[in-house]
PDB file of C-alpha atoms in Angstrom:
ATOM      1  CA  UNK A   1     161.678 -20.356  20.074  1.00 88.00           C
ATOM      2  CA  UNK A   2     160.753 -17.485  17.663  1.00 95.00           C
ATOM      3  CA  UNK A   3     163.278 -16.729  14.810  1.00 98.00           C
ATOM      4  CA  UNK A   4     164.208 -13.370  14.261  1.00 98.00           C
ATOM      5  CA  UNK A   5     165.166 -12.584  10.560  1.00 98.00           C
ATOM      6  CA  UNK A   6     167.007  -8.972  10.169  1.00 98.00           C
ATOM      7  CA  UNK A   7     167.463  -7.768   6.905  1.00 98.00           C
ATOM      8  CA  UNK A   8     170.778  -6.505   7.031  1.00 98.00           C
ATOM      9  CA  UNK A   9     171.502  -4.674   3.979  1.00 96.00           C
ATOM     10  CA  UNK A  10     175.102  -3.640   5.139  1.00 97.00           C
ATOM     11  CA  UNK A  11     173.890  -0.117   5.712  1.00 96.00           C
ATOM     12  CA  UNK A  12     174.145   1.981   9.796  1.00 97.00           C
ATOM     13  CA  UNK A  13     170.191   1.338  10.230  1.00 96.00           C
ATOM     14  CA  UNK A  14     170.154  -2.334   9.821  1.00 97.00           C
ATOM     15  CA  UNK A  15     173.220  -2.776  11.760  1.00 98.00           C
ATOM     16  CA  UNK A  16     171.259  -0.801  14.465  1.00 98.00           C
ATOM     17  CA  UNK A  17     168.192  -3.050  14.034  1.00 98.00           C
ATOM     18  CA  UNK A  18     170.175  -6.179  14.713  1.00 98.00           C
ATOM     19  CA  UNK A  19     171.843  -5.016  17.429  1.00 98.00           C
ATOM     20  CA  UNK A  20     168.613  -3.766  19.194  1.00 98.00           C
ATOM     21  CA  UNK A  21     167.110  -7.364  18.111  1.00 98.00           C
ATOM     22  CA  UNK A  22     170.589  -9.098  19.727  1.00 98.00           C
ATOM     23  CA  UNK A  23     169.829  -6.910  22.754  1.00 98.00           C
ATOM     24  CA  UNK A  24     166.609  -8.113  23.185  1.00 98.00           C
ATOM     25  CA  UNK A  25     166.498 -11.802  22.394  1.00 98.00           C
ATOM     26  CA  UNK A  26     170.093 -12.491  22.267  1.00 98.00           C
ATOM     27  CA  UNK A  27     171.793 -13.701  19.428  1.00 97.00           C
ATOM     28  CA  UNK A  28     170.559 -17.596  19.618  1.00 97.00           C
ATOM     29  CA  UNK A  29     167.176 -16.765  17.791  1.00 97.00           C
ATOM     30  CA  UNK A  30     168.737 -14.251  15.096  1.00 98.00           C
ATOM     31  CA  UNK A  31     169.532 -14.558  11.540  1.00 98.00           C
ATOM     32  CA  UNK A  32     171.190 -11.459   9.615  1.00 98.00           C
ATOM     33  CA  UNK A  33     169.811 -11.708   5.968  1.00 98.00           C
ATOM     34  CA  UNK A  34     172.381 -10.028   3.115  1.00 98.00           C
ATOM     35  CA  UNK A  35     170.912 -10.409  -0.172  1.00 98.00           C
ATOM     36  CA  UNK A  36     173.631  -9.150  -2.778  1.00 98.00           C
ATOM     37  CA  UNK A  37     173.455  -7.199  -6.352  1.00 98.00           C
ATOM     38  CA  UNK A  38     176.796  -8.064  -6.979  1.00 98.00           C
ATOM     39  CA  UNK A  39     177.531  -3.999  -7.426  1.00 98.00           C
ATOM     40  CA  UNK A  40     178.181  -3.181  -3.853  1.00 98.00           C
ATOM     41  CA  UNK A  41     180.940  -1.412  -2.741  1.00 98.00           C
ATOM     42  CA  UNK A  42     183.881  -3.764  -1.963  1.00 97.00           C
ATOM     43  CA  UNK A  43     184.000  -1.898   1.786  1.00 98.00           C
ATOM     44  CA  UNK A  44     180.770  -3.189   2.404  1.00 98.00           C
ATOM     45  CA  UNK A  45     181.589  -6.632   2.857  1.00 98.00           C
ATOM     46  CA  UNK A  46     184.123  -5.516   4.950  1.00 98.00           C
ATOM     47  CA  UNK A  47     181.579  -4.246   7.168  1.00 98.00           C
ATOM     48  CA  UNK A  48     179.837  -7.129   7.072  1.00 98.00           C
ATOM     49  CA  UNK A  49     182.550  -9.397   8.261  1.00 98.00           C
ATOM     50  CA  UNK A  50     183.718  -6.800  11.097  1.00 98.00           C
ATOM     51  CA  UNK A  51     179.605  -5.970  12.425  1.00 98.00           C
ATOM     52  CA  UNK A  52     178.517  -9.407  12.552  1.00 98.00           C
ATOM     53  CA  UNK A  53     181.706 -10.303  14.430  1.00 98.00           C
ATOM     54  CA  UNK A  54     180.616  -7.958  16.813  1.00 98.00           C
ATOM     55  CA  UNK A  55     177.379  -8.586  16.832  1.00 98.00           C
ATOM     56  CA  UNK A  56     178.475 -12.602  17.490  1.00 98.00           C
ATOM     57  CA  UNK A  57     176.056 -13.574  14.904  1.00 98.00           C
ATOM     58  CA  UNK A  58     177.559 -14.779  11.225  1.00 98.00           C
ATOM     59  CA  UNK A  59     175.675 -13.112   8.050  1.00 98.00           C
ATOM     60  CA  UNK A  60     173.828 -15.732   5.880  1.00 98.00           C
ATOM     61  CA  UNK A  61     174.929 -14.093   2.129  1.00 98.00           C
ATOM     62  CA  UNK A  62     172.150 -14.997  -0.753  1.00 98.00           C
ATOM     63  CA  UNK A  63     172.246 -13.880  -4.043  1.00 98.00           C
ATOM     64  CA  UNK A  64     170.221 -14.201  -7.807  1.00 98.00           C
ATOM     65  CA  UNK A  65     173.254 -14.450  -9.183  1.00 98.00           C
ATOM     66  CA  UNK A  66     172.976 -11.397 -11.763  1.00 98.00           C
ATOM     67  CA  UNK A  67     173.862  -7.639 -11.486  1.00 98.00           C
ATOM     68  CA  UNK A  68     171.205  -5.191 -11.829  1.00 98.00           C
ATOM     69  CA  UNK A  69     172.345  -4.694 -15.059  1.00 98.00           C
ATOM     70  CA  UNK A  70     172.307  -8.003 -15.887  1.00 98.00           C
ATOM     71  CA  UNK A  71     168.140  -8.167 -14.360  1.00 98.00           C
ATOM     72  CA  UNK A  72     167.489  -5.065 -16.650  1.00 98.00           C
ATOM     73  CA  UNK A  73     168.947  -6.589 -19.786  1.00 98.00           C
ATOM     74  CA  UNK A  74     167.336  -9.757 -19.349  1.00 98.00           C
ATOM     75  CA  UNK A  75     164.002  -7.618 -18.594  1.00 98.00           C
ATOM     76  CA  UNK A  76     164.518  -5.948 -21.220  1.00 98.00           C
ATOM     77  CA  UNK A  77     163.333  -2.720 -18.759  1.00 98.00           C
ATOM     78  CA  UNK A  78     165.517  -0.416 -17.212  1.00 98.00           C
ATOM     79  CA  UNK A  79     164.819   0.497 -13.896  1.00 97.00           C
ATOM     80  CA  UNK A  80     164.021   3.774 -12.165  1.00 95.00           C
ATOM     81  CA  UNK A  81     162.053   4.924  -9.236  1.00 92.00           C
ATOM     82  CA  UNK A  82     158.436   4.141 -10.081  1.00 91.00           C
ATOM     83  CA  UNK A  83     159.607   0.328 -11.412  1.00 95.00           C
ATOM     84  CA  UNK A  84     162.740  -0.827  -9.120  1.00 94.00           C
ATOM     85  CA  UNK A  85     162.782  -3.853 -10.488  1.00 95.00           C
ATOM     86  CA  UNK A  86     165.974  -4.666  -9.158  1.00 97.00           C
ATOM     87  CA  UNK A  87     165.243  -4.439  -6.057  1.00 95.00           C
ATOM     88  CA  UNK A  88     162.112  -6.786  -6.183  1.00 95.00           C
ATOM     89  CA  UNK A  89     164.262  -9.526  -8.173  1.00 97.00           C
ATOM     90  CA  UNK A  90     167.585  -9.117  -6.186  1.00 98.00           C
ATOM     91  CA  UNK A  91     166.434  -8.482  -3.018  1.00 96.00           C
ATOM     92  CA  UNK A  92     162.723  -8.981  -1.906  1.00 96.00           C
ATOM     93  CA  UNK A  93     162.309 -12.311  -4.126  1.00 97.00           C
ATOM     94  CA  UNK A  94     165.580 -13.966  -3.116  1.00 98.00           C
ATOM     95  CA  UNK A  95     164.750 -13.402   0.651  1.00 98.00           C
ATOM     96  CA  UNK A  96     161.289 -14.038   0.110  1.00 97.00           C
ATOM     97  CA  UNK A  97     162.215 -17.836  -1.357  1.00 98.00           C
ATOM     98  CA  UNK A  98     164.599 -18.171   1.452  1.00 98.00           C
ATOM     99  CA  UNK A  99     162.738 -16.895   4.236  1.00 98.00           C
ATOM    100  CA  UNK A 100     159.647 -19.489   2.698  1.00 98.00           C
ATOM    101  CA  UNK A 101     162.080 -22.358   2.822  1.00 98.00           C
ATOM    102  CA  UNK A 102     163.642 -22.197   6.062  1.00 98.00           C
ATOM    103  CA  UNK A 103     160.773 -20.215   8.340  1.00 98.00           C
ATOM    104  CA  UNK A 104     157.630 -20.328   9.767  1.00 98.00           C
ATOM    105  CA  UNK A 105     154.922 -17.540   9.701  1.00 98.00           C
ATOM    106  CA  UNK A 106     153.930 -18.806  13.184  1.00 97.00           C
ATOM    107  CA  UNK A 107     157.059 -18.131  14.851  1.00 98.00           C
ATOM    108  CA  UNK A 108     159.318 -15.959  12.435  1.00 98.00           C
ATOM    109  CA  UNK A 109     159.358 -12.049  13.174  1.00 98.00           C
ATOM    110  CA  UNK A 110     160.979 -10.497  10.352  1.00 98.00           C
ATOM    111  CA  UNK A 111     162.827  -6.938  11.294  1.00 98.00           C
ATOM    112  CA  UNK A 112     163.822  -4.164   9.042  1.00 97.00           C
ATOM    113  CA  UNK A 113     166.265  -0.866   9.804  1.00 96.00           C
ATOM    114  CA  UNK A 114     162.982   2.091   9.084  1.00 95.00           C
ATOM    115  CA  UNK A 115     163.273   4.746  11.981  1.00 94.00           C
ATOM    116  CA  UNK A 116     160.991   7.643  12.412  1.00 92.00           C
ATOM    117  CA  UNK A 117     161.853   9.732   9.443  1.00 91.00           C
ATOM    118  CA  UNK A 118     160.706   7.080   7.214  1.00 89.00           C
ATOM    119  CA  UNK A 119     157.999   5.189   9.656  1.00 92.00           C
ATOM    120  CA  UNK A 120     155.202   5.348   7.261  1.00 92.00           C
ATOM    121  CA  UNK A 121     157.240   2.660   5.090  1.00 91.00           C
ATOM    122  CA  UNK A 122     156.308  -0.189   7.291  1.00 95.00           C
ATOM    123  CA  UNK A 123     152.955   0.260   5.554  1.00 95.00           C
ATOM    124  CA  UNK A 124     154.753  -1.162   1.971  1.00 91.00           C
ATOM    125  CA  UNK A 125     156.548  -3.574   3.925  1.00 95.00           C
ATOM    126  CA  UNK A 126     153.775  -5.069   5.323  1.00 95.00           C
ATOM    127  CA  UNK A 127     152.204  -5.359   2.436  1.00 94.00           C
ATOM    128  CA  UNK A 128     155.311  -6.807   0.246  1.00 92.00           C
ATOM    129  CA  UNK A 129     155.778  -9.425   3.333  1.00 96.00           C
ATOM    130  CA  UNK A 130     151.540  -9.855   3.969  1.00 94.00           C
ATOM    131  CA  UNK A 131     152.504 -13.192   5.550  1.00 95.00           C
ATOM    132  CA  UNK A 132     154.559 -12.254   7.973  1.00 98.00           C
ATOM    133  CA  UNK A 133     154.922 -10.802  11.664  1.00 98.00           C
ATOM    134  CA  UNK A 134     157.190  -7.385  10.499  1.00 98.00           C
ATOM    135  CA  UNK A 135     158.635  -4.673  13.054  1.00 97.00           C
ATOM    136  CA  UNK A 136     161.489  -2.054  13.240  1.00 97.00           C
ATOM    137  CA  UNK A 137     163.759  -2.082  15.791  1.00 98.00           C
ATOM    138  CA  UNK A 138     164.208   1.321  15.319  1.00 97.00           C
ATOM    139  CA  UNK A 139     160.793   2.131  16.237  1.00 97.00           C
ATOM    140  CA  UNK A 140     160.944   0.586  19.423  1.00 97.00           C
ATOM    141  CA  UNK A 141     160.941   3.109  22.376  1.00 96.00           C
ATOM    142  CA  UNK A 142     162.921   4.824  22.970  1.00 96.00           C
ATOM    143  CA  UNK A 143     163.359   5.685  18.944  1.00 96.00           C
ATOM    144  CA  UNK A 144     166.374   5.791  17.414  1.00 95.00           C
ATOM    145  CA  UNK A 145     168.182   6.499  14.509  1.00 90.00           C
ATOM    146  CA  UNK A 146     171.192   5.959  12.115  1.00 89.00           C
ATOM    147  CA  UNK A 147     173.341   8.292  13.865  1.00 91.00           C
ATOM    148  CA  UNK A 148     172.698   6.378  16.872  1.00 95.00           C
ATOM    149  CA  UNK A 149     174.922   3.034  15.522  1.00 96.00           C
ATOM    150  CA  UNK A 150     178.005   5.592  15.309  1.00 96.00           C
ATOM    151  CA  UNK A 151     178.346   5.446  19.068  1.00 97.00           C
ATOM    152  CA  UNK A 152     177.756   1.580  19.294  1.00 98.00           C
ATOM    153  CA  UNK A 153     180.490   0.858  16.310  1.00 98.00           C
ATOM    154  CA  UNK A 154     182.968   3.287  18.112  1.00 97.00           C
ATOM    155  CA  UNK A 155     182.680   1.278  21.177  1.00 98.00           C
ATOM    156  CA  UNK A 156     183.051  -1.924  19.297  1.00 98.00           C
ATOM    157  CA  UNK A 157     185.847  -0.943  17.393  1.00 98.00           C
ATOM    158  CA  UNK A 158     184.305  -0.873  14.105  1.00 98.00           C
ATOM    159  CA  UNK A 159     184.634   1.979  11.311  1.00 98.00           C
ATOM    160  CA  UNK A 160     181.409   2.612   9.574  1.00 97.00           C
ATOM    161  CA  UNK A 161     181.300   2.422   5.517  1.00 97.00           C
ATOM    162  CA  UNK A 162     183.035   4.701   3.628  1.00 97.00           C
ATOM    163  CA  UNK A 163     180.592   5.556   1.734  1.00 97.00           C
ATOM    164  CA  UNK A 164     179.030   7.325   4.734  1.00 96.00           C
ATOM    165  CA  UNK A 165     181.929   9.078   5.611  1.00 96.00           C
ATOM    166  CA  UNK A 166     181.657  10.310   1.852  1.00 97.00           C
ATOM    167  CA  UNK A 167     178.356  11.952   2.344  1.00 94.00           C
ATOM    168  CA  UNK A 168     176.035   8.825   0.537  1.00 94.00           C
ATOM    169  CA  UNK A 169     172.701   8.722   2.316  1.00 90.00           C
ATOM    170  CA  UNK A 170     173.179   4.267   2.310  1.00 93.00           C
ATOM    171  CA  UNK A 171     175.306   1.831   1.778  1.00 96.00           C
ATOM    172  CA  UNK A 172     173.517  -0.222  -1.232  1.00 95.00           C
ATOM    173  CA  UNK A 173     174.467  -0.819  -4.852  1.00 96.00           C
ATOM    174  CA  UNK A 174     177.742   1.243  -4.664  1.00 97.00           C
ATOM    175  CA  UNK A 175     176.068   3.888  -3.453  1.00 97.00           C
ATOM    176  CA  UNK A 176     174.019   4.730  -5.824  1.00 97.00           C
ATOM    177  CA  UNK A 177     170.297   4.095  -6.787  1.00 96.00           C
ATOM    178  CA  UNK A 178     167.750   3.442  -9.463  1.00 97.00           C
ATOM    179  CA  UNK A 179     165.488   4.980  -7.161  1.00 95.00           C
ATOM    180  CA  UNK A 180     167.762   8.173  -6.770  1.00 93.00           C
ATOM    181  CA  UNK A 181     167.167  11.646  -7.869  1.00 92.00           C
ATOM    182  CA  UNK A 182     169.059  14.057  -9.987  1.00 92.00           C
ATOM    183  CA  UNK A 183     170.983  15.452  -6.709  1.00 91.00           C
ATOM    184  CA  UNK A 184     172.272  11.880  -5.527  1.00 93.00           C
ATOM    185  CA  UNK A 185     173.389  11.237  -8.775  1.00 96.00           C
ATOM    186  CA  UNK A 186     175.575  14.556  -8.921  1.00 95.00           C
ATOM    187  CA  UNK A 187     176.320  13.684  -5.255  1.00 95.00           C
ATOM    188  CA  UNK A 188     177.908  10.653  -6.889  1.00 97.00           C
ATOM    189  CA  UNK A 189     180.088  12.308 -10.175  1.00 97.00           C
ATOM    190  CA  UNK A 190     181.535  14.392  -7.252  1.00 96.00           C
ATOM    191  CA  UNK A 191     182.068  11.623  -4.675  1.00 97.00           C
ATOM    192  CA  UNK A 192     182.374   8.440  -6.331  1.00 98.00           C
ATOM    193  CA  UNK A 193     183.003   9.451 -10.293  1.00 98.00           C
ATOM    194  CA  UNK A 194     184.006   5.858 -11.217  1.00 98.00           C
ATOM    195  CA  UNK A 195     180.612   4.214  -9.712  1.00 98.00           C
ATOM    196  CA  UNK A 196     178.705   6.794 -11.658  1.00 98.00           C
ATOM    197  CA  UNK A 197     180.883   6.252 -14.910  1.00 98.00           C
ATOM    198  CA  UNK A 198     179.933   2.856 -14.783  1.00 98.00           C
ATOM    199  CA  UNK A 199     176.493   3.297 -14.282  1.00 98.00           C
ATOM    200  CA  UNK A 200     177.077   5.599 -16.989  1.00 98.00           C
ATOM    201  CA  UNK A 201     178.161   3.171 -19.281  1.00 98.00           C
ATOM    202  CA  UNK A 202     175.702  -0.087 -18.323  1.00 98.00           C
ATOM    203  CA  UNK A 203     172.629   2.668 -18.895  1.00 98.00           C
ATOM    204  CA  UNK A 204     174.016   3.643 -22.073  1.00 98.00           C
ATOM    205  CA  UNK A 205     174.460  -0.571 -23.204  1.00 98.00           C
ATOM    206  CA  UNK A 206     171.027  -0.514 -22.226  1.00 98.00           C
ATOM    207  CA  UNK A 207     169.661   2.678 -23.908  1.00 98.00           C
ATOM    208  CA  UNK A 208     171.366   1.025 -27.487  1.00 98.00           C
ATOM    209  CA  UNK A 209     169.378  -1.698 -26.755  1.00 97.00           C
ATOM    210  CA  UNK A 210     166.011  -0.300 -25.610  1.00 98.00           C
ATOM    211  CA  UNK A 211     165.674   2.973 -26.994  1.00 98.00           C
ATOM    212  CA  UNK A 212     165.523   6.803 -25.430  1.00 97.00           C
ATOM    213  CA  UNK A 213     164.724   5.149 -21.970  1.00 98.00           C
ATOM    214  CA  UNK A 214     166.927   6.582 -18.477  1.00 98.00           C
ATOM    215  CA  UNK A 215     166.855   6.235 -14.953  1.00 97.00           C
ATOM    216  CA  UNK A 216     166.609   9.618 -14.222  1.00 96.00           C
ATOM    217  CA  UNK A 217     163.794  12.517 -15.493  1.00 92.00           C
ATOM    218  CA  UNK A 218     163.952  15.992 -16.662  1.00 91.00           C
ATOM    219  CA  UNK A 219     160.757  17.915 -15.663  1.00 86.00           C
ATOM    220  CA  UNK A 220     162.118  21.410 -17.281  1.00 82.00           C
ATOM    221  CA  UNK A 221     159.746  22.847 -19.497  1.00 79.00           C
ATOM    222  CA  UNK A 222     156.461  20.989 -17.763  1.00 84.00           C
ATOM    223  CA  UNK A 223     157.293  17.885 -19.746  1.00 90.00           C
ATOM    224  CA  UNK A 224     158.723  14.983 -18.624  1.00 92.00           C
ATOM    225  CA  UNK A 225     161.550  13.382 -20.515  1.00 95.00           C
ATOM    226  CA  UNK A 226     164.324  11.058 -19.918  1.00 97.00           C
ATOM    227  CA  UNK A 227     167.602  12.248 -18.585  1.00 96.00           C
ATOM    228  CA  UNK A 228     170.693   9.978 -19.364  1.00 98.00           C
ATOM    229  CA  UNK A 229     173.371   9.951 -16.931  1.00 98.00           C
ATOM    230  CA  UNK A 230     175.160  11.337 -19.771  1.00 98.00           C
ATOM    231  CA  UNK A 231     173.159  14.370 -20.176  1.00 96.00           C
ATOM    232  CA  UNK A 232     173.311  15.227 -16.456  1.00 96.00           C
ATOM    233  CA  UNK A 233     176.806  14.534 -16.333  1.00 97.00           C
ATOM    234  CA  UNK A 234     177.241  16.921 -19.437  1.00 96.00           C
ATOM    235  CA  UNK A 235     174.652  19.882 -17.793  1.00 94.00           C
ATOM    236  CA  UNK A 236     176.397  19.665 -14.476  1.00 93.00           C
ATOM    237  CA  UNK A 237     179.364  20.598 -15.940  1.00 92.00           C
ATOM    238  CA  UNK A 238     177.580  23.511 -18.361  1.00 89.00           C
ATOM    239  CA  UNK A 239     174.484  24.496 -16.270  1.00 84.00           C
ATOM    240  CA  UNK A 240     175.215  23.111 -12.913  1.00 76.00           C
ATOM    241  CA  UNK A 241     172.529  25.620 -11.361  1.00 72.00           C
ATOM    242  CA  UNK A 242     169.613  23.682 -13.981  1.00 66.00           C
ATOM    243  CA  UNK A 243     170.246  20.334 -12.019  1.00 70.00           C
ATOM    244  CA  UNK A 244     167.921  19.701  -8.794  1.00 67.00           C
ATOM    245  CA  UNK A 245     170.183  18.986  -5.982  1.00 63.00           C
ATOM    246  CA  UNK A 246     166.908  18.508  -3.925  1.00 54.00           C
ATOM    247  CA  UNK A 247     165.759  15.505  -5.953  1.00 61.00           C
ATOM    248  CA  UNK A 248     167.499  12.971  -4.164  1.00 61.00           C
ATOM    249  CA  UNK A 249     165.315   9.640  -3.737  1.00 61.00           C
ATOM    250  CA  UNK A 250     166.540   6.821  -1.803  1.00 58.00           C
ATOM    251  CA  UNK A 251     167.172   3.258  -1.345  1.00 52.00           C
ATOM    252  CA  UNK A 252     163.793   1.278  -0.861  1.00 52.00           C
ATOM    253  CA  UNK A 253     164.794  -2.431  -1.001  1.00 54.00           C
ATOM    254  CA  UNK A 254     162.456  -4.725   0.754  1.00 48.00           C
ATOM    255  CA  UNK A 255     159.995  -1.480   1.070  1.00 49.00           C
ATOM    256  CA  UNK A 256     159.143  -0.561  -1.641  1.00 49.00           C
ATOM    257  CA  UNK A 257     156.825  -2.421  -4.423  1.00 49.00           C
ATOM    258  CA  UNK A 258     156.905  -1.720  -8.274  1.00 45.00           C
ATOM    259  CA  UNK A 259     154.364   0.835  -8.763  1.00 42.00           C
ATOM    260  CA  UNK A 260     153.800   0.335 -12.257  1.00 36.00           C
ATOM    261  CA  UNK A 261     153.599  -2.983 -14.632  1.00 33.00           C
ATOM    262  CA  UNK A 262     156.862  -4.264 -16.152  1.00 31.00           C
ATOM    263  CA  UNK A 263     156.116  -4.512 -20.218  1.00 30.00           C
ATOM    264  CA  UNK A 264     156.350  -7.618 -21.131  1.00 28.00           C
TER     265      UNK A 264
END
């Protein structure tokens, strides 16, 4: 019997892979995958518990053991979008060891929540998981998207993440992102000021100990800098109009590979 492996990060679209997976192969063959960062929003786990009760499959919970803050210190790197470090330590590697200790390429189809806004990310995936049969769910015909679990967690009696109902585009890392842009992270001052305070303070622990280095870039002036969360914090409350609202980024975990080399 092939395995089915879905990734489930927590978040609407990997709820809506597994359930599309359940659908079709029923819930025997299926494994639902939560690798943790240990900075997820306590609701999430709440979600967890209540979906997969649904869903009639339990979630197998892994974790490195560290925070992201925690990988960056002992990395000596802070993460951002073009090195997401955290995400290839946390997530990809710890599923990766697991998914190499317990499965078979030969009859193991690993699933991921992508949908058609966001199709040409199978391409990464594929190559982060090069060993491996990968699909989305999501892709299958007819497509579908986030929106689509609403209806299916209304009719099982399930209330979605706050953080959702709170405007966050996913449900990962308390919301917030090293891959972000400047307009999630005023998204999250606004919506959920004590994650970004204390995102505030673990970059600033980590800018003491590495230098002028930030998460975030300022491109004014046709140079690019870094942009503390303490400097945006401190324009968006000056010069609100200087901060790009349409630089948002996203969650890539599992997608996504560093695109640059990590200093040793």
């Amino acid at each position: 019997m092939t395995k089915h492996i879905v990734l489930y990060s927590g978040g609407k679209a990997s709820f809506l892979a597994a359930h599309r997976v359940i659908a079709r192969y029923g819930s025997d063959s299926v494994t639902l995958l939560f690798t943790d960062t240990l900075v997820e929003d306590a609701d999430l786990y709440r979600f967890l518990d209540e979906s997969s009760a649904a869903l009639g499959v339990p979630v197998t919970r892994l974790a490195d053991g560290r925070t992201i803050w925690e990988v960056f210190r002992d990395s000596k790197f802070l993460g951002n979008n073009r090195v997401p470090l955290c995400s290839r330590i946390l997530k990809q590697e710890v599923a990766q060891k697991w998914v190499e200790a317990n499965c078979d390429p030969a009859d193991t189809t690993l699933h991921f929540g992508i949908d058609w806004t966001e199709a040409h990310r199978m391409i990464s995936v594929r190559r982060v998981w090069k060993d491996w049969k990968c699909e989305s769910p999501l892709l299958w015909e007819p497509w579908a998207e986030k929106r689509d679990a609403d209806v299916i967690l209304a009719s099982m009696g399930v209330v979605q993440p706050r953080l959702y109902a709170l405007g966050a585009s996913h449900n990962n890392c308390g919301g917030l992102c090293v891959r972000a842009g400047q307009g999630a992270f005023a998204w999250g001052l606004k919506a959920i000021p004590e994650v970004y305070a204390e995102w505030e303070r673990n970059e600033e622990r980590l800018r003491d100990q590495l230098g002028d280095v930030a998460i975030l870039r300022d491109r004014r002036g046709g140079t690019v800098k870094p942009l503390s969360l303490v400097a945006l914090r401190e324009r968006i409350a000056s010069t609100p109009e200087q901060i790009d609202m349409f630089d948002i980024g996203g969650c890539g975990c599992f997608v996504e590979d560093d695109e640059a080399i990590i200093p040793e």
